[in-house]
Coordinates of C-alpha atoms and ligand atoms in Angstrom, one line a residue:
M9 CA 77.1 -37.8 -35.3
A10 CA 75.0 -39.3 -32.6
K11 CA 75.3 -43.1 -32.1
E12 CA 72.6 -45.2 -33.5
L13 CA 70.0 -46.3 -30.9
V14 CA 70.1 -50.1 -30.2
I15 CA 67.5 -52.0 -28.2
D16 CA 68.9 -55.0 -26.3
P17 CA 72.6 -54.4 -27.2
E18 CA 75.3 -57.1 -26.8
E19 CA 77.5 -55.0 -24.6
I20 CA 77.5 -51.8 -22.6
F21 CA 80.4 -49.5 -21.8
V22 CA 80.5 -47.5 -18.6
G23 CA 83.7 -45.5 -18.7
N24 CA 86.5 -48.1 -19.1
E25 CA 84.3 -50.9 -17.8
K26 CA 82.7 -53.4 -20.2
F27 CA 79.5 -55.2 -19.3
V28 CA 78.5 -58.2 -21.5
K29 CA 75.1 -59.7 -22.0
F30 CA 74.6 -62.4 -19.4
I31 CA 70.9 -63.4 -19.1
K32 CA 69.0 -62.7 -22.3
D33 CA 65.5 -61.1 -22.4
E34 CA 64.0 -64.4 -23.6
E35 CA 65.6 -66.5 -20.8
I36 CA 64.3 -64.0 -18.2
Q37 CA 60.8 -64.1 -19.6
K38 CA 60.8 -67.9 -19.7
R39 CA 61.9 -68.2 -16.1
I40 CA 59.5 -65.6 -14.9
A41 CA 56.6 -67.4 -16.6
E42 CA 57.5 -70.5 -14.6
M43 CA 57.8 -68.6 -11.4
G44 CA 54.5 -66.9 -12.0
M45 CA 52.6 -70.2 -12.5
E46 CA 54.2 -71.7 -9.4
I47 CA 53.2 -68.7 -7.3
A48 CA 49.7 -68.6 -8.9
R49 CA 49.0 -72.2 -8.0
E50 CA 50.1 -71.7 -4.4
Y51 CA 48.2 -68.4 -3.8
R52 CA 45.0 -68.8 -6.0
S53 CA 42.7 -68.9 -3.0
K54 CA 44.6 -66.5 -0.8
F55 CA 44.1 -63.0 -2.3
P56 CA 47.8 -62.2 -1.7
I57 CA 49.5 -58.8 -1.7
F58 CA 52.7 -58.4 -3.7
I59 CA 55.1 -55.8 -2.4
G60 CA 57.8 -54.6 -4.7
V61 CA 61.0 -53.1 -3.4
L62 CA 61.8 -50.0 -5.3
N63 CA 63.4 -49.1 -7.6
G64 CA 65.1 -52.3 -8.8
S65 CA 62.1 -54.6 -8.8
F66 CA 59.8 -52.5 -11.0
M67 CA 60.4 -54.5 -14.2
F68 CA 60.5 -57.9 -12.6
L69 CA 57.3 -57.3 -10.6
A70 CA 55.4 -56.1 -13.7
D71 CA 56.5 -59.1 -15.8
L72 CA 56.0 -61.5 -12.9
L73 CA 52.4 -60.4 -12.2
K74 CA 51.4 -60.6 -15.9
N75 CA 52.1 -64.4 -15.3
V76 CA 50.1 -64.6 -12.0
P77 CA 46.4 -64.7 -13.2
I78 CA 44.8 -64.6 -9.7
K79 CA 43.1 -61.9 -7.6
C80 CA 45.8 -60.0 -5.8
E81 CA 46.9 -56.5 -4.7
I82 CA 50.2 -54.7 -5.4
D83 CA 52.1 -52.1 -3.3
F84 CA 55.6 -50.8 -3.1
F85 CA 58.1 -49.4 -0.7
K86 CA 61.6 -48.0 -1.1
L87 CA 64.9 -48.8 0.5
S88 CA 68.2 -47.2 0.0
S89 CA 71.4 -49.3 0.5
Y90 CA 73.9 -49.0 -2.3
G91 CA 74.0 -45.2 -2.9
D92 CA 75.5 -44.7 -6.4
E93 CA 78.3 -47.2 -6.2
K94 CA 78.9 -50.9 -7.0
I95 CA 79.7 -51.8 -3.4
S96 CA 77.1 -52.1 -0.6
S97 CA 77.2 -49.4 2.0
G98 CA 76.3 -52.0 4.6
K99 CA 73.3 -49.9 5.8
V100 CA 69.7 -50.0 4.9
K101 CA 67.2 -47.1 5.2
L102 CA 63.5 -47.0 4.5
I103 CA 62.9 -44.0 2.3
K104 CA 59.3 -44.6 1.1
E105 CA 56.8 -46.3 3.5
L106 CA 54.4 -49.0 2.6
N107 CA 50.8 -47.7 2.3
A108 CA 48.9 -51.0 2.5
D109 CA 47.8 -52.6 5.8
I110 CA 49.4 -56.1 5.6
T111 CA 48.0 -57.4 9.0
D112 CA 46.6 -60.9 8.4
R113 CA 47.4 -60.7 4.7
H114 CA 49.5 -63.2 2.7
V115 CA 52.5 -61.1 1.6
I116 CA 55.0 -61.8 -1.1
V117 CA 57.9 -59.4 -1.2
V118 CA 59.4 -59.0 -4.7
E119 CA 63.1 -58.1 -5.0
D120 CA 65.4 -57.7 -7.9
I121 CA 68.5 -59.3 -6.4
V122 CA 69.7 -60.7 -3.0
D123 CA 73.4 -60.0 -2.5
T124 CA 74.5 -60.0 1.1
G125 CA 70.9 -60.6 2.3
L126 CA 71.0 -57.5 4.5
S127 CA 68.0 -55.8 2.8
I128 CA 65.9 -58.9 3.0
K129 CA 66.7 -59.4 6.6
F130 CA 65.7 -55.8 7.3
I131 CA 62.5 -56.2 5.2
K132 CA 61.5 -59.5 6.9
E133 CA 61.9 -57.9 10.4
M134 CA 60.0 -54.8 9.4
M135 CA 57.1 -56.9 7.8
N136 CA 56.9 -59.4 10.6
E137 CA 56.2 -56.5 13.1
M138 CA 53.1 -55.8 11.0
N139 CA 51.7 -59.4 11.6
P140 CA 51.0 -60.7 8.2
A141 CA 49.3 -64.1 7.8
S142 CA 52.3 -65.3 5.9
L143 CA 55.4 -63.8 4.4
K144 CA 57.5 -65.1 1.4
I145 CA 60.2 -63.6 -0.7
A146 CA 60.6 -63.8 -4.5
S147 CA 63.9 -62.6 -6.0
L148 CA 64.8 -62.6 -9.6
L149 CA 68.5 -63.1 -8.8
L150 CA 70.5 -64.5 -5.9
K151 CA 74.3 -64.4 -5.4
P152 CA 74.8 -67.3 -3.1
G153 CA 78.5 -66.6 -2.8
S154 CA 77.8 -63.1 -1.3
L155 CA 75.3 -64.1 1.3
K156 CA 76.2 -62.9 4.8
H157 CA 72.9 -63.2 6.5
N158 CA 70.8 -66.3 7.1
V159 CA 67.7 -65.5 5.0
K160 CA 65.4 -67.9 3.2
I161 CA 64.4 -66.9 -0.4
D162 CA 61.3 -68.8 -1.3
Y163 CA 61.2 -68.1 -5.1
I164 CA 64.5 -67.6 -7.0
G165 CA 64.8 -66.8 -10.7
F166 CA 68.5 -67.4 -11.2
E167 CA 71.5 -68.1 -9.0
I168 CA 74.4 -66.0 -10.3
P169 CA 78.1 -65.6 -9.5
D170 CA 79.3 -62.9 -7.2
K171 CA 79.8 -60.3 -10.0
F172 CA 78.1 -56.9 -10.4
V173 CA 75.2 -57.0 -12.8
L174 CA 73.0 -54.3 -14.4
G175 CA 69.9 -54.1 -16.6
Y176 CA 66.3 -55.3 -16.3
G177 CA 65.6 -53.0 -13.4
L178 CA 69.1 -53.2 -11.9
D179 CA 71.1 -50.0 -12.0
Y180 CA 74.7 -48.8 -12.0
A181 CA 74.6 -45.3 -10.5
Q182 CA 70.8 -45.1 -11.3
K183 CA 71.3 -45.8 -15.0
F184 CA 70.7 -48.8 -17.2
R185 CA 67.5 -50.0 -15.5
N186 CA 65.7 -49.9 -18.8
L187 CA 67.7 -52.6 -20.5
K188 CA 65.7 -55.7 -21.5
S189 CA 68.5 -58.2 -20.6
I190 CA 70.9 -58.6 -17.7
Y191 CA 74.6 -57.7 -18.2
K192 CA 77.6 -58.8 -16.2
L193 CA 80.9 -56.9 -15.6
E194 CA 83.5 -58.5 -17.9
E195 CA 86.7 -59.8 -16.1
Ligands
IMP364 P1 71.8 -56.8 -0.2 O1 71.1 -56.0 0.9 O2 73.3 -56.8 0.0 O3 71.3 -58.2 -0.3 O4 71.6 -56.0 -1.5 C1 70.4 -55.9 -2.1 C2 70.3 -54.7 -3.0 O5 71.5 -54.2 -3.4 C3 69.5 -55.0 -4.2 O6 68.1 -54.8 -4.0 C4 70.1 -54.1 -5.2 O7 69.4 -52.8 -5.2 C5 71.5 -53.9 -4.8 N1 72.4 -54.8 -5.6 C6 73.1 -55.9 -5.1 N2 73.8 -56.4 -6.0 C7 73.7 -55.7 -7.1 C8 74.2 -55.8 -8.5 O8 75.0 -56.7 -8.8 N3 73.8 -54.8 -9.4 C9 72.9 -53.8 -9.0 N4 72.4 -53.7 -7.8 C10 72.8 -54.6 -6.8

């Protein structure tokens, strides 16, 4: 018999590994509403462009921008850094280019999680070469204990311990991005 389908389960099993619910759907939405209003206040007269880093940020960007009631544009690009594993490969590659021209634009990059900071460092260098009017970073999650690069994150949803997490856009081997809550690997 097939297992019953459960939306927003309490725990997830991946082989022998157990992931437990860590940041609930409602907590995520509450924090995103606060971030959205803060960003809206700062950018209301600036016609900013939000740039999502695929694939992980798709859910955060969608929910965040529902809470930013100002005139803005949205674009995406794609990086590859983790492959299909839980440990960073230490390399970043651009695998889908940005379409928008960000010269003289107010840019907010939207990330799912900052771990070592390597991706954000790469993104900042790449974007600064395109001469934006301003560049800020919003990340739903930050692991301060893992940071290896000196990068400033301007808007942070939650600071979390240095543990692998999945759900709400974040994957484990490309799966589990569609979970509403965020799950943490159990010790
Ligand atoms: P960084 O370049 O080391 O900061 O890693 C950033 C990228 O690694 C994120 O955009 C995610 O795609 C991925 N990543 C880092 N930590 C996790 C995690 O705990 N779960 C899922 N993906 C992660």
